[in-house]
CSV table of C-alpha atoms in Angstrom, one decimal:
chain,number,residue,atom,x,y,z
B,1,ASP,CA,24.1,-65.0,28.5
B,2,LYS,CA,26.3,-65.1,25.6
B,3,HIS,CA,23.1,-64.1,23.7
B,4,LEU,CA,22.8,-60.9,25.5
B,5,ARG,CA,26.3,-60.0,25.1
B,6,ALA,CA,26.2,-60.7,21.6
B,7,GLN,CA,23.2,-58.5,21.0
B,8,SER,CA,24.9,-55.8,23.0
B,9,LYS,CA,28.0,-56.0,21.0
B,10,ARG,CA,25.8,-55.4,17.6
B,11,LYS,CA,26.3,-51.9,16.3
B,12,PRO,CA,23.4,-49.8,16.2
B,13,ALA,CA,21.5,-49.7,12.9
B,14,LYS,CA,22.1,-46.6,10.6
B,15,LYS,CA,19.4,-44.3,10.1
B,16,THR,CA,18.3,-44.5,6.5
B,17,LYS,CA,19.1,-40.7,5.0
B,18,LYS,CA,16.1,-39.4,3.3
B,19,ALA,CA,16.7,-38.8,-0.4
B,20,VAL,CA,17.6,-35.3,-1.6
B,21,VAL,CA,15.5,-34.2,-4.5
B,22,PHE,CA,16.8,-31.7,-6.7
B,23,PHE,CA,15.3,-29.9,-9.5
B,24,GLU,CA,16.3,-28.5,-12.8
B,25,VAL,CA,15.2,-25.0,-13.4
B,26,GLU,CA,14.8,-23.3,-16.8
B,27,ILE,CA,14.2,-19.5,-17.0
B,28,LEU,CA,12.8,-18.0,-19.8
B,29,ASP,CA,12.3,-14.4,-20.8
B,30,ALA,CA,8.6,-13.7,-20.7
B,31,LYS,CA,8.4,-11.6,-23.5
B,32,THR,CA,10.4,-13.4,-26.1
B,33,LYS,CA,10.5,-16.7,-24.5
B,34,ASP,CA,14.4,-16.9,-24.9
B,35,LYS,CA,16.4,-19.3,-22.3
B,36,LEU,CA,18.4,-16.8,-20.0
B,37,CYS,CA,19.7,-19.9,-18.2
B,38,PHE,CA,19.4,-23.4,-17.0
B,39,LEU,CA,20.1,-24.2,-13.1
B,40,ASP,CA,20.6,-27.8,-12.1
B,41,LYS,CA,21.0,-29.3,-9.0
B,42,VAL,CA,18.5,-26.7,-7.1
B,43,ARG,CA,17.4,-28.3,-3.8
B,44,HIS,CA,13.3,-29.0,-3.3
B,45,HIS,CA,13.4,-26.6,-0.4
B,46,SER,CA,15.0,-23.8,-1.8
B,47,SER,CA,13.2,-20.5,-2.1
B,48,PHE,CA,13.5,-17.7,-4.6
B,49,PHE,CA,14.6,-15.3,-2.0
B,50,THR,CA,17.4,-17.7,-0.6
B,51,HIS,CA,18.7,-19.7,-3.6
B,52,LEU,CA,17.1,-19.7,-6.7
B,53,TRP,CA,16.5,-15.6,-6.8
B,54,ASN,CA,20.0,-15.0,-5.9
B,55,LEU,CA,21.8,-17.7,-7.4
B,56,PHE,CA,20.0,-16.7,-10.9
B,57,PHE,CA,20.2,-12.7,-10.6
B,58,LEU,CA,23.5,-12.5,-8.9
B,59,LYS,CA,25.5,-15.4,-11.2
B,60,TYR,CA,23.5,-14.4,-14.5
B,61,LEU,CA,22.2,-10.9,-14.8
B,62,TYR,CA,24.1,-7.5,-14.4
B,63,PRO,CA,24.3,-6.0,-10.8
B,64,GLN,CA,21.9,-3.2,-12.3
B,65,TRP,CA,19.0,-5.7,-12.0
B,66,TYR,CA,18.6,-6.2,-8.7
B,67,PRO,CA,16.0,-8.6,-7.1
B,68,ALA,CA,13.7,-5.8,-6.1
B,69,ARG,CA,12.9,-5.1,-9.9
B,70,GLN,CA,13.0,-8.5,-11.1
B,71,SER,CA,9.7,-10.6,-11.4
B,72,ILE,CA,9.6,-14.6,-11.7
B,73,ARG,CA,6.5,-16.4,-12.8
B,74,LEU,CA,4.8,-19.8,-13.6
B,75,ASP,CA,3.1,-17.9,-16.5
B,76,PRO,CA,4.3,-15.2,-18.7
B,77,LYS,CA,1.1,-13.3,-17.9
B,78,GLY,CA,0.8,-14.7,-14.6
B,79,LYS,CA,1.2,-13.1,-11.4
B,80,SER,CA,4.8,-13.0,-9.6
B,81,LEU,CA,5.8,-15.6,-7.2
B,82,LYS,CA,6.4,-14.5,-3.7
B,83,ASP,CA,10.0,-14.6,-2.4
B,84,GLU,CA,9.1,-17.5,0.5
B,85,ASP,CA,7.7,-19.6,-2.5
B,86,VAL,CA,9.3,-23.3,-2.0
B,87,LEU,CA,10.1,-25.2,-5.3
B,88,GLN,CA,8.4,-28.0,-3.8
B,89,HIS,CA,5.2,-26.6,-3.1
B,90,LEU,CA,4.8,-25.2,-6.6
B,91,PRO,CA,2.9,-27.5,-9.4
B,92,VAL,CA,6.0,-28.0,-11.2
B,93,GLY,CA,7.9,-31.1,-12.0
B,94,THR,CA,11.5,-31.8,-11.3
B,95,THR,CA,12.3,-29.9,-14.4
B,96,ALA,CA,10.6,-26.5,-14.0
B,97,THR,CA,10.2,-23.6,-16.4
B,98,PHE,CA,10.1,-20.2,-14.9
B,99,TYR,CA,9.4,-16.7,-16.9
B,100,PHE,CA,11.3,-13.7,-15.9
B,101,ARG,CA,10.4,-10.0,-16.4
B,102,ASP,CA,11.9,-6.8,-15.8
B,103,LEU,CA,10.0,-4.9,-13.7
B,104,GLY,CA,11.9,-1.3,-14.2
B,105,ALA,CA,13.5,0.7,-11.6
B,106,GLN,CA,12.2,0.8,-8.5
B,107,ILE,CA,11.7,3.2,-5.4
B,108,SER,CA,11.0,2.4,-2.1
B,109,TRP,CA,7.0,3.0,-0.9
B,110,VAL,CA,8.4,5.3,1.9
B,111,THR,CA,10.1,7.8,-0.6
B,112,VAL,CA,6.8,7.4,-2.7
B,113,PHE,CA,4.8,8.5,0.0
B,114,LEU,CA,6.8,11.1,1.7
B,115,THR,CA,7.1,13.1,-1.9
B,116,GLU,CA,3.7,12.7,-2.4
B,117,TYR,CA,2.5,13.8,0.8
B,118,THR,CA,5.0,16.4,1.3
B,119,GLY,CA,3.7,18.3,-2.0
B,120,PRO,CA,0.3,19.1,-1.0
B,121,LEU,CA,1.3,20.2,2.4
B,122,VAL,CA,3.7,22.8,0.8
B,123,ILE,CA,1.6,23.8,-2.3
B,124,TYR,CA,-1.7,24.6,-0.2
B,125,LEU,CA,0.2,26.8,2.0
B,126,LEU,CA,1.7,28.8,-1.0
B,127,PHE,CA,-1.7,29.4,-1.6
B,128,TYR,CA,-2.9,30.1,1.7
B,129,PHE,CA,0.1,32.7,2.2
B,130,ARG,CA,-1.0,34.3,-1.1
B,131,VAL,CA,3.0,34.6,-2.6
B,132,PRO,CA,3.2,36.6,-5.5
B,133,PHE,CA,2.3,35.4,-8.6
B,134,ILE,CA,-0.3,33.4,-7.9
B,135,TYR,CA,-3.4,35.8,-7.6
B,136,PRO,CA,-3.2,39.8,-8.3
B,137,PRO,CA,-0.3,41.9,-6.9
B,138,LYS,CA,-2.6,43.6,-4.5
B,139,TYR,CA,-3.1,40.5,-2.8
B,140,ASP,CA,0.3,39.2,-2.1
B,141,PHE,CA,0.9,38.2,1.4
B,142,THR,CA,-2.6,39.4,2.5
B,143,THR,CA,-5.1,37.2,4.7
B,144,SER,CA,-8.9,36.2,4.3
B,145,LYS,CA,-11.2,37.4,6.3
B,146,HIS,CA,-13.3,34.5,6.5
B,147,TRP,CA,-12.4,32.2,9.4
B,148,VAL,CA,-13.4,29.0,7.3
B,149,VAL,CA,-10.3,29.5,5.0
B,150,HIS,CA,-8.2,29.3,7.9
B,151,LEU,CA,-9.9,26.4,9.6
B,152,ALA,CA,-9.8,24.5,6.1
B,153,CYS,CA,-6.0,25.4,5.9
B,154,MET,CA,-5.6,23.9,9.2
B,155,CYS,CA,-7.4,20.6,8.6
B,156,HIS,CA,-5.9,20.1,4.9
B,157,SER,CA,-2.4,20.7,6.9
B,158,PHE,CA,-3.3,18.3,9.7
B,159,HIS,CA,-4.4,15.5,7.4
B,160,TYR,CA,-1.1,15.4,5.6
B,161,VAL,CA,1.2,15.9,8.4
B,162,LYS,CA,-0.8,12.7,9.8
B,163,ARG,CA,-0.1,10.9,6.6
B,164,LEU,CA,3.7,11.8,6.7
B,165,LEU,CA,3.8,10.6,10.4
B,166,GLU,CA,2.0,7.8,9.8
B,167,THR,CA,4.3,6.8,6.7
B,168,LEU,CA,7.4,7.0,9.3
B,169,PHE,CA,6.1,5.5,12.2
B,170,VAL,CA,3.0,3.6,11.3
B,171,HIS,CA,2.9,2.0,8.2
B,172,ARG,CA,4.3,-1.5,7.7
B,173,PHE,CA,4.5,-2.5,4.0
B,174,SER,CA,4.4,-5.8,2.5
B,175,HIS,CA,6.3,-4.7,-0.5
B,176,GLY,CA,9.3,-2.8,-0.1
B,177,THR,CA,9.4,-1.1,-3.4
B,178,MET,CA,7.2,0.0,-6.3
B,179,PRO,CA,8.1,1.1,-9.8
B,180,LEU,CA,9.8,4.4,-10.1
B,181,ARG,CA,7.2,5.9,-12.8
B,182,ASN,CA,4.7,5.7,-10.0
B,183,ILE,CA,6.0,8.3,-8.1
B,184,PHE,CA,5.5,10.8,-11.2
B,185,LYS,CA,1.6,9.6,-11.5
B,186,ASN,CA,1.4,9.8,-7.7
B,187,CYS,CA,2.6,13.5,-7.4
B,188,THR,CA,0.7,14.7,-10.4
B,189,TYR,CA,-2.6,13.7,-8.6
B,190,TYR,CA,-1.7,14.6,-5.3
B,191,TRP,CA,0.0,18.0,-6.0
B,192,GLY,CA,-2.2,19.0,-9.0
B,193,PHE,CA,-5.3,18.5,-6.8
B,194,ALA,CA,-4.0,20.3,-3.8
B,195,ALA,CA,-3.4,23.5,-6.2
B,196,TRP,CA,-6.6,23.6,-7.8
B,197,MET,CA,-8.4,23.1,-4.2
B,198,ALA,CA,-6.2,25.7,-2.8
B,199,TYR,CA,-6.6,28.1,-5.4
B,200,TYR,CA,-10.3,28.4,-5.0
B,201,ILE,CA,-10.5,28.3,-1.1
B,202,ASN,CA,-7.8,30.8,-0.9
B,203,HIS,CA,-8.6,32.7,-3.6
B,204,PRO,CA,-9.9,36.7,-2.6
B,205,LEU,CA,-13.3,36.1,-4.0
B,206,TYR,CA,-14.0,33.0,-2.3
B,207,THR,CA,-17.4,32.9,-0.4
B,208,PRO,CA,-18.0,30.7,2.8
B,209,PRO,CA,-20.5,27.8,2.6
B,210,ILE,CA,-24.0,29.0,2.3
B,211,TYR,CA,-25.6,27.6,5.8
B,212,GLY,CA,-22.5,29.4,7.7
B,213,GLU,CA,-21.3,28.7,10.9
B,214,GLN,CA,-23.4,25.6,11.4
B,215,GLN,CA,-22.4,23.9,8.3
B,216,ILE,CA,-18.9,24.6,9.0
B,217,ARG,CA,-19.2,23.1,12.7
B,218,ILE,CA,-21.1,19.8,11.5
B,219,ALA,CA,-18.5,19.5,8.6
B,220,LEU,CA,-15.7,20.3,11.0
B,221,ILE,CA,-16.9,17.1,13.3
B,222,ILE,CA,-17.2,14.8,10.6
B,223,PHE,CA,-13.6,15.6,9.3
B,224,LEU,CA,-12.4,15.2,13.0
B,225,PHE,CA,-14.2,12.2,13.6
B,226,CYS,CA,-13.2,10.1,10.3
B,227,GLN,CA,-9.3,11.3,10.9
B,228,ILE,CA,-9.6,9.8,14.5
B,229,GLY,CA,-11.0,7.0,12.9
B,230,ASN,CA,-8.5,6.4,9.9
B,231,PHE,CA,-5.6,6.5,12.5
B,232,SER,CA,-7.2,4.0,14.7
B,233,ILE,CA,-7.6,1.7,11.7
B,234,HIS,CA,-4.2,1.9,10.5
B,235,ILE,CA,-3.0,1.1,14.2
B,236,ALA,CA,-4.9,-1.8,14.3
B,237,LEU,CA,-4.0,-3.0,10.8
B,238,ARG,CA,-0.2,-2.2,12.2
B,239,ASN,CA,-0.9,-4.5,15.2
B,240,LEU,CA,-1.7,-7.5,12.7
B,241,ARG,CA,1.6,-7.8,11.3
B,242,PRO,CA,4.7,-8.3,13.5
B,243,PRO,CA,7.9,-6.2,12.4
B,244,GLY,CA,9.6,-7.9,9.4
B,245,SER,CA,6.9,-10.0,8.8
B,246,LYS,CA,4.6,-10.4,5.9
B,247,THR,CA,2.0,-12.6,7.2
B,248,ARG,CA,-1.5,-11.7,6.5
B,249,LYS,CA,-4.4,-12.2,9.3
B,250,ILE,CA,-8.2,-11.4,9.2
B,251,PRO,CA,-8.7,-7.9,10.7
B,252,TYR,CA,-11.3,-7.5,13.8
B,253,PRO,CA,-12.6,-5.0,16.1
B,254,THR,CA,-10.6,-4.1,19.0
B,255,LYS,CA,-11.5,-2.1,22.1
B,256,ASN,CA,-11.3,0.9,20.4
B,257,PRO,CA,-14.7,2.0,19.5
B,258,PHE,CA,-13.4,3.5,15.9
B,259,THR,CA,-12.4,-0.1,14.7
B,260,TRP,CA,-15.9,-1.8,15.3
B,261,ILE,CA,-16.8,-0.7,11.7
B,262,PHE,CA,-14.7,-3.8,10.6
B,263,LEU,CA,-17.5,-5.9,11.6
B,264,LEU,CA,-19.3,-4.5,8.5
B,265,VAL,CA,-16.5,-3.3,6.1
B,266,SER,CA,-13.3,-4.7,5.1
B,267,CYS,CA,-11.2,-1.7,4.3
B,268,PRO,CA,-12.6,1.0,6.9
B,269,ASN,CA,-9.4,2.9,6.5
B,270,TYR,CA,-11.0,3.8,3.1
B,271,THR,CA,-14.3,4.5,4.5
B,272,TYR,CA,-12.8,7.1,7.0
B,273,GLU,CA,-10.9,8.3,4.6
B,274,LEU,CA,-13.9,9.1,2.3
B,275,GLY,CA,-15.7,10.6,5.4
B,276,SER,CA,-12.7,12.9,5.8
B,277,TRP,CA,-12.9,14.6,2.4
B,278,LEU,CA,-16.9,14.4,2.7
B,279,GLY,CA,-16.6,16.8,5.5
B,280,PHE,CA,-13.8,19.0,4.0
B,281,THR,CA,-16.0,19.2,1.0
B,282,LEU,CA,-18.9,20.4,3.2
B,283,MET,CA,-16.8,22.8,5.2
B,284,THR,CA,-15.6,24.4,1.8
B,285,GLN,CA,-18.3,24.2,-0.1
B,286,CYS,CA,-15.8,24.2,-3.2
B,287,LEU,CA,-16.3,22.6,-6.5
B,288,PRO,CA,-12.5,21.2,-6.9
B,289,VAL,CA,-12.8,19.8,-3.2
B,290,ALA,CA,-15.9,17.7,-4.3
B,291,PHE,CA,-14.2,16.8,-7.6
B,292,PHE,CA,-11.2,15.2,-5.7
B,293,THR,CA,-13.7,13.4,-3.3
B,294,LEU,CA,-15.3,11.6,-6.1
B,295,VAL,CA,-12.1,10.6,-7.9
B,296,GLY,CA,-10.5,9.2,-4.8
B,297,PHE,CA,-13.9,7.4,-3.9
B,298,ILE,CA,-13.6,5.7,-7.3
B,299,GLN,CA,-10.1,4.8,-6.9
B,300,MET,CA,-10.5,3.8,-3.3
B,301,THR,CA,-13.3,1.4,-4.4
B,302,VAL,CA,-11.4,-0.1,-6.6
B,303,TRP,CA,-8.6,-1.2,-3.8
B,304,ALA,CA,-11.0,-2.0,-1.4
B,305,LYS,CA,-12.9,-4.4,-3.9
B,306,GLY,CA,-9.3,-6.0,-4.7
B,307,LYS,CA,-8.5,-6.2,-0.8
B,308,HIS,CA,-11.9,-7.8,-0.2
B,309,ARG,CA,-11.8,-10.6,-3.2
B,310,SER,CA,-8.0,-11.1,-1.5
B,311,TYR,CA,-9.5,-11.7,1.6
B,312,LEU,CA,-12.5,-14.1,0.9
B,313,LYS,CA,-9.8,-16.2,-1.3
B,314,GLU,CA,-7.2,-16.3,1.7
B,315,PHE,CA,-9.4,-17.1,4.2
B,316,ARG,CA,-12.2,-19.5,4.3
B,317,ASP,CA,-13.7,-18.2,7.4
B,318,TYR,CA,-13.8,-14.7,6.4
B,319,PRO,CA,-16.8,-12.9,7.8
B,320,PRO,CA,-19.5,-12.8,5.0
B,321,LEU,CA,-21.3,-9.7,6.3
B,322,ARG,CA,-18.6,-7.3,5.3
B,323,SER,CA,-18.7,-5.2,2.3
B,324,PRO,CA,-15.7,-3.9,0.7
B,325,ILE,CA,-15.7,-0.1,1.9
B,326,LEU,CA,-19.5,0.9,2.5
B,327,PRO,CA,-21.7,-1.3,4.9
B,328,PHE,CA,-24.4,-3.2,2.9
B,329,ILE,CA,-23.9,-1.2,-0.1
B,330,LEU,CA,-20.5,-1.4,-1.8
């Protein structure tokens, strides 16, 4: 009994505290290799956004160099580290060297999309209504006698209104901003092509497609089918990512038949986008539209191949049958 009472009086053994690992972090300019700052006693579980990012940029740099325009890298020419990257999971020792690069002034993706999509919508309508100083004065505010011209205007307007609404209510962006210079490049592309196409489609001397109503109706079916498909894919991609999350998942077909193309293609939103513009080209039989479709196809192929490679690298169980943009071809 004495032995038991003695044991009960003993104080419970203290739990050993885990050793806290601190890092020493050196940040150099990616271009000049000059030392910008040195941070000591940075905790091993610190992420760039919650600790290192704020500590460095708010304490050592000017306020106008806000975090969205900055890039921290392991290598001067390497990729930017993600906000959620944690020090202990990076291939660095307790003394780590990172490289800083200024990405320049930034602008939100939403602002860029709204600007680049509003332009074609307005510009096309200016040509459609034949406002003064576009065509000879006798054609000011006149309307075309060809019903395909009016149909083309409705399709073009529908396409860009759809894009604007998707930007506001559907798309979830993994990155909040892009370089400010991109808005000038993107607007030049979209606005310039819209003006070029609209000028010829709405021109008083425009001639309808060679095969007449049959060609126009087939083209309209293709256009509408692909527009619905494109919207369906955007909804499916939106549902993969919860609000405020940056998690990436493999997209799979849903109950919506328009998403079944995921069985064969990694980026069916681009596939449907290409189909829409092929339908619009067939409908208008206009060379500038065909050229816009070709340029868009080349650019979307580049994006699709990049995303396809990213999927293959990130997911070991990624479906091997899928192609980037065109089933079994490309």
